[in-house]
């Protein structure tokens, strides 16, 4: 059985005004499979700005999952999840896929592993 999950990335930038250049979020595999690593980069933010990324998805049971991470933008106004550790997050360290694997249900217990085990995954 194959199911499709749409992920939504929300971004907020502390200290960004309307006069700032456009913020761009790059995702290299927007339609990738669950086992395909995804590169996420943000550019066009003010130098050293605090950038918060929130990832959310709804599973096949209708349960909404989410994760969050805040990063300090580089001097050139970029954030790369593959090269930077978050200053605060639902995970620690440099983890390119950290926003994905650290998602937890917004409400209720995290029982994905029990479901995966039942299905033999």
PDB file of C-alpha atoms in Angstrom:
ATOM      1  CA  UNK A   1       0.000   0.000   0.000  1.00  0.00           C
ATOM      2  CA  UNK A   2       1.392   3.399  -0.954  1.00  0.00           C
ATOM      3  CA  UNK A   3       0.163   6.637   0.538  1.00  0.00           C
ATOM      4  CA  UNK A   4       1.011  10.215  -0.259  1.00  0.00           C
ATOM      5  CA  UNK A   5       1.947  12.705   2.419  1.00  0.00           C
ATOM      6  CA  UNK A   6       2.240  16.405   1.684  1.00  0.00           C
ATOM      7  CA  UNK A   7       4.697  18.321   3.843  1.00  0.00           C
ATOM      8  CA  UNK A   8       4.271  22.038   4.455  1.00  0.00           C
ATOM      9  CA  UNK A   9       7.250  24.204   5.390  1.00  0.00           C
ATOM     10  CA  UNK A  10       6.361  27.445   7.151  1.00  0.00           C
ATOM     11  CA  UNK A  11       9.073  30.050   7.669  1.00  0.00           C
ATOM     12  CA  UNK A  12       9.351  33.099   9.883  1.00  0.00           C
ATOM     13  CA  UNK A  13      12.275  35.498   9.988  1.00  0.00           C
ATOM     14  CA  UNK A  14      12.874  37.664  13.036  1.00  0.00           C
ATOM     15  CA  UNK A  15      14.021  41.174  12.106  1.00  0.00           C
ATOM     16  CA  UNK A  16      12.938  41.019   8.456  1.00  0.00           C
ATOM     17  CA  UNK A  17      11.091  44.053   7.099  1.00  0.00           C
ATOM     18  CA  UNK A  18       9.225  44.524   3.844  1.00  0.00           C
ATOM     19  CA  UNK A  19      12.277  46.345   2.436  1.00  0.00           C
ATOM     20  CA  UNK A  20      14.356  43.164   2.707  1.00  0.00           C
ATOM     21  CA  UNK A  21      15.039  41.062  -0.390  1.00  0.00           C
ATOM     22  CA  UNK A  22      12.777  38.115  -1.174  1.00  0.00           C
ATOM     23  CA  UNK A  23      13.167  35.020   0.954  1.00  0.00           C
ATOM     24  CA  UNK A  24      13.617  31.796  -1.036  1.00  0.00           C
ATOM     25  CA  UNK A  25      13.152  28.254   0.273  1.00  0.00           C
ATOM     26  CA  UNK A  26      14.868  25.572  -1.824  1.00  0.00           C
ATOM     27  CA  UNK A  27      13.867  21.907  -1.552  1.00  0.00           C
ATOM     28  CA  UNK A  28      15.739  19.651  -3.969  1.00  0.00           C
ATOM     29  CA  UNK A  29      13.229  16.743  -4.002  1.00  0.00           C
ATOM     30  CA  UNK A  30       9.769  18.244  -3.450  1.00  0.00           C
ATOM     31  CA  UNK A  31       8.166  15.021  -4.738  1.00  0.00           C
ATOM     32  CA  UNK A  32      10.663  12.532  -3.290  1.00  0.00           C
ATOM     33  CA  UNK A  33       9.968   9.158  -1.769  1.00  0.00           C
ATOM     34  CA  UNK A  34      10.021   8.672   1.997  1.00  0.00           C
ATOM     35  CA  UNK A  35      13.561   7.242   1.922  1.00  0.00           C
ATOM     36  CA  UNK A  36      14.985   9.998  -0.319  1.00  0.00           C
ATOM     37  CA  UNK A  37      17.094  12.553   1.580  1.00  0.00           C
ATOM     38  CA  UNK A  38      15.851  16.103   1.045  1.00  0.00           C
ATOM     39  CA  UNK A  39      18.070  19.183   0.940  1.00  0.00           C
ATOM     40  CA  UNK A  40      16.430  22.269   2.462  1.00  0.00           C
ATOM     41  CA  UNK A  41      18.050  25.696   2.124  1.00  0.00           C
ATOM     42  CA  UNK A  42      16.803  29.224   2.812  1.00  0.00           C
ATOM     43  CA  UNK A  43      18.305  32.323   1.210  1.00  0.00           C
ATOM     44  CA  UNK A  44      17.566  36.020   0.953  1.00  0.00           C
ATOM     45  CA  UNK A  45      17.189  36.690   4.678  1.00  0.00           C
ATOM     46  CA  UNK A  46      19.035  39.427   6.563  1.00  0.00           C
ATOM     47  CA  UNK A  47      22.548  38.601   7.698  1.00  0.00           C
ATOM     48  CA  UNK A  48      22.541  36.754  11.066  1.00  0.00           C
ATOM     49  CA  UNK A  49      18.696  36.839  11.244  1.00  0.00           C
ATOM     50  CA  UNK A  50      16.889  34.211  13.287  1.00  0.00           C
ATOM     51  CA  UNK A  51      15.054  31.919  10.844  1.00  0.00           C
ATOM     52  CA  UNK A  52      12.416  29.514  12.141  1.00  0.00           C
ATOM     53  CA  UNK A  53      11.244  26.615   9.999  1.00  0.00           C
ATOM     54  CA  UNK A  54       8.196  24.564  10.907  1.00  0.00           C
ATOM     55  CA  UNK A  55       7.355  21.352   9.077  1.00  0.00           C
ATOM     56  CA  UNK A  56       3.934  19.749   9.218  1.00  0.00           C
ATOM     57  CA  UNK A  57       2.154  16.830   7.585  1.00  0.00           C
ATOM     58  CA  UNK A  58      -1.038  14.856   8.032  1.00  0.00           C
ATOM     59  CA  UNK A  59      -0.795  11.069   7.987  1.00  0.00           C
ATOM     60  CA  UNK A  60      -3.246   8.595   6.459  1.00  0.00           C
ATOM     61  CA  UNK A  61      -5.206   8.478   9.746  1.00  0.00           C
ATOM     62  CA  UNK A  62      -5.741  12.252   9.728  1.00  0.00           C
ATOM     63  CA  UNK A  63      -3.204  12.899  12.510  1.00  0.00           C
ATOM     64  CA  UNK A  64      -1.258  16.152  12.089  1.00  0.00           C
ATOM     65  CA  UNK A  65       2.487  15.908  12.817  1.00  0.00           C
ATOM     66  CA  UNK A  66       4.881  18.852  13.235  1.00  0.00           C
ATOM     67  CA  UNK A  67       8.451  19.815  14.030  1.00  0.00           C
ATOM     68  CA  UNK A  68      10.218  23.144  14.436  1.00  0.00           C
ATOM     69  CA  UNK A  69      13.779  24.468  14.258  1.00  0.00           C
ATOM     70  CA  UNK A  70      15.333  27.935  14.508  1.00  0.00           C
ATOM     71  CA  UNK A  71      18.634  28.776  12.841  1.00  0.00           C
ATOM     72  CA  UNK A  72      20.932  31.789  12.792  1.00  0.00           C
ATOM     73  CA  UNK A  73      21.400  32.832   9.158  1.00  0.00           C
ATOM     74  CA  UNK A  74      24.931  33.082   7.839  1.00  0.00           C
ATOM     75  CA  UNK A  75      26.624  36.392   7.117  1.00  0.00           C
ATOM     76  CA  UNK A  76      25.360  36.021   3.527  1.00  0.00           C
ATOM     77  CA  UNK A  77      21.752  35.521   4.694  1.00  0.00           C
ATOM     78  CA  UNK A  78      21.492  31.767   4.133  1.00  0.00           C
ATOM     79  CA  UNK A  79      20.458  28.718   6.153  1.00  0.00           C
ATOM     80  CA  UNK A  80      21.378  25.164   5.159  1.00  0.00           C
ATOM     81  CA  UNK A  81      19.984  22.296   7.203  1.00  0.00           C
ATOM     82  CA  UNK A  82      22.805  20.082   5.882  1.00  0.00           C
ATOM     83  CA  UNK A  83      25.507  22.439   7.192  1.00  0.00           C
ATOM     84  CA  UNK A  84      24.089  24.135  10.290  1.00  0.00           C
ATOM     85  CA  UNK A  85      22.890  22.998  13.674  1.00  0.00           C
ATOM     86  CA  UNK A  86      19.758  24.758  14.915  1.00  0.00           C
ATOM     87  CA  UNK A  87      19.958  27.179  17.827  1.00  0.00           C
ATOM     88  CA  UNK A  88      16.761  25.551  19.104  1.00  0.00           C
ATOM     89  CA  UNK A  89      14.740  22.688  17.664  1.00  0.00           C
ATOM     90  CA  UNK A  90      12.871  19.458  18.150  1.00  0.00           C
ATOM     91  CA  UNK A  91      16.271  17.787  17.462  1.00  0.00           C
ATOM     92  CA  UNK A  92      19.954  18.577  18.082  1.00  0.00           C
ATOM     93  CA  UNK A  93      23.046  18.795  15.912  1.00  0.00           C
ATOM     94  CA  UNK A  94      23.532  19.102  12.170  1.00  0.00           C
ATOM     95  CA  UNK A  95      20.790  16.866  10.767  1.00  0.00           C
ATOM     96  CA  UNK A  96      19.762  17.495   7.138  1.00  0.00           C
ATOM     97  CA  UNK A  97      16.557  15.477   7.683  1.00  0.00           C
ATOM     98  CA  UNK A  98      16.039  16.505  11.315  1.00  0.00           C
ATOM     99  CA  UNK A  99      12.805  18.377  10.642  1.00  0.00           C
ATOM    100  CA  UNK A 100      11.360  15.238   9.073  1.00  0.00           C
ATOM    101  CA  UNK A 101      12.352  12.536  11.560  1.00  0.00           C
ATOM    102  CA  UNK A 102      11.705  14.707  14.624  1.00  0.00           C
ATOM    103  CA  UNK A 103       8.043  15.348  13.775  1.00  0.00           C
ATOM    104  CA  UNK A 104       5.622  14.427  16.540  1.00  0.00           C
ATOM    105  CA  UNK A 105       1.825  14.404  16.620  1.00  0.00           C
ATOM    106  CA  UNK A 106       0.403  17.819  17.457  1.00  0.00           C
ATOM    107  CA  UNK A 107      -2.095  16.055  19.759  1.00  0.00           C
ATOM    108  CA  UNK A 108      -1.964  12.602  21.256  1.00  0.00           C
ATOM    109  CA  UNK A 109       0.725   9.923  21.506  1.00  0.00           C
ATOM    110  CA  UNK A 110       3.349   9.194  18.866  1.00  0.00           C
ATOM    111  CA  UNK A 111       2.362   5.710  17.719  1.00  0.00           C
ATOM    112  CA  UNK A 112       3.863   5.668  14.229  1.00  0.00           C
ATOM    113  CA  UNK A 113       6.401   3.030  15.160  1.00  0.00           C
ATOM    114  CA  UNK A 114       3.671   0.746  16.495  1.00  0.00           C
ATOM    115  CA  UNK A 115       1.778   1.141  13.209  1.00  0.00           C
ATOM    116  CA  UNK A 116       4.943   0.564  11.152  1.00  0.00           C
ATOM    117  CA  UNK A 117       5.760  -2.541  13.191  1.00  0.00           C
ATOM    118  CA  UNK A 118       2.228  -3.884  12.680  1.00  0.00           C
ATOM    119  CA  UNK A 119       2.633  -3.417   8.922  1.00  0.00           C
ATOM    120  CA  UNK A 120       6.057  -5.101   8.950  1.00  0.00           C
ATOM    121  CA  UNK A 121       7.967  -1.953   7.948  1.00  0.00           C
TER     122      UNK A 121
END
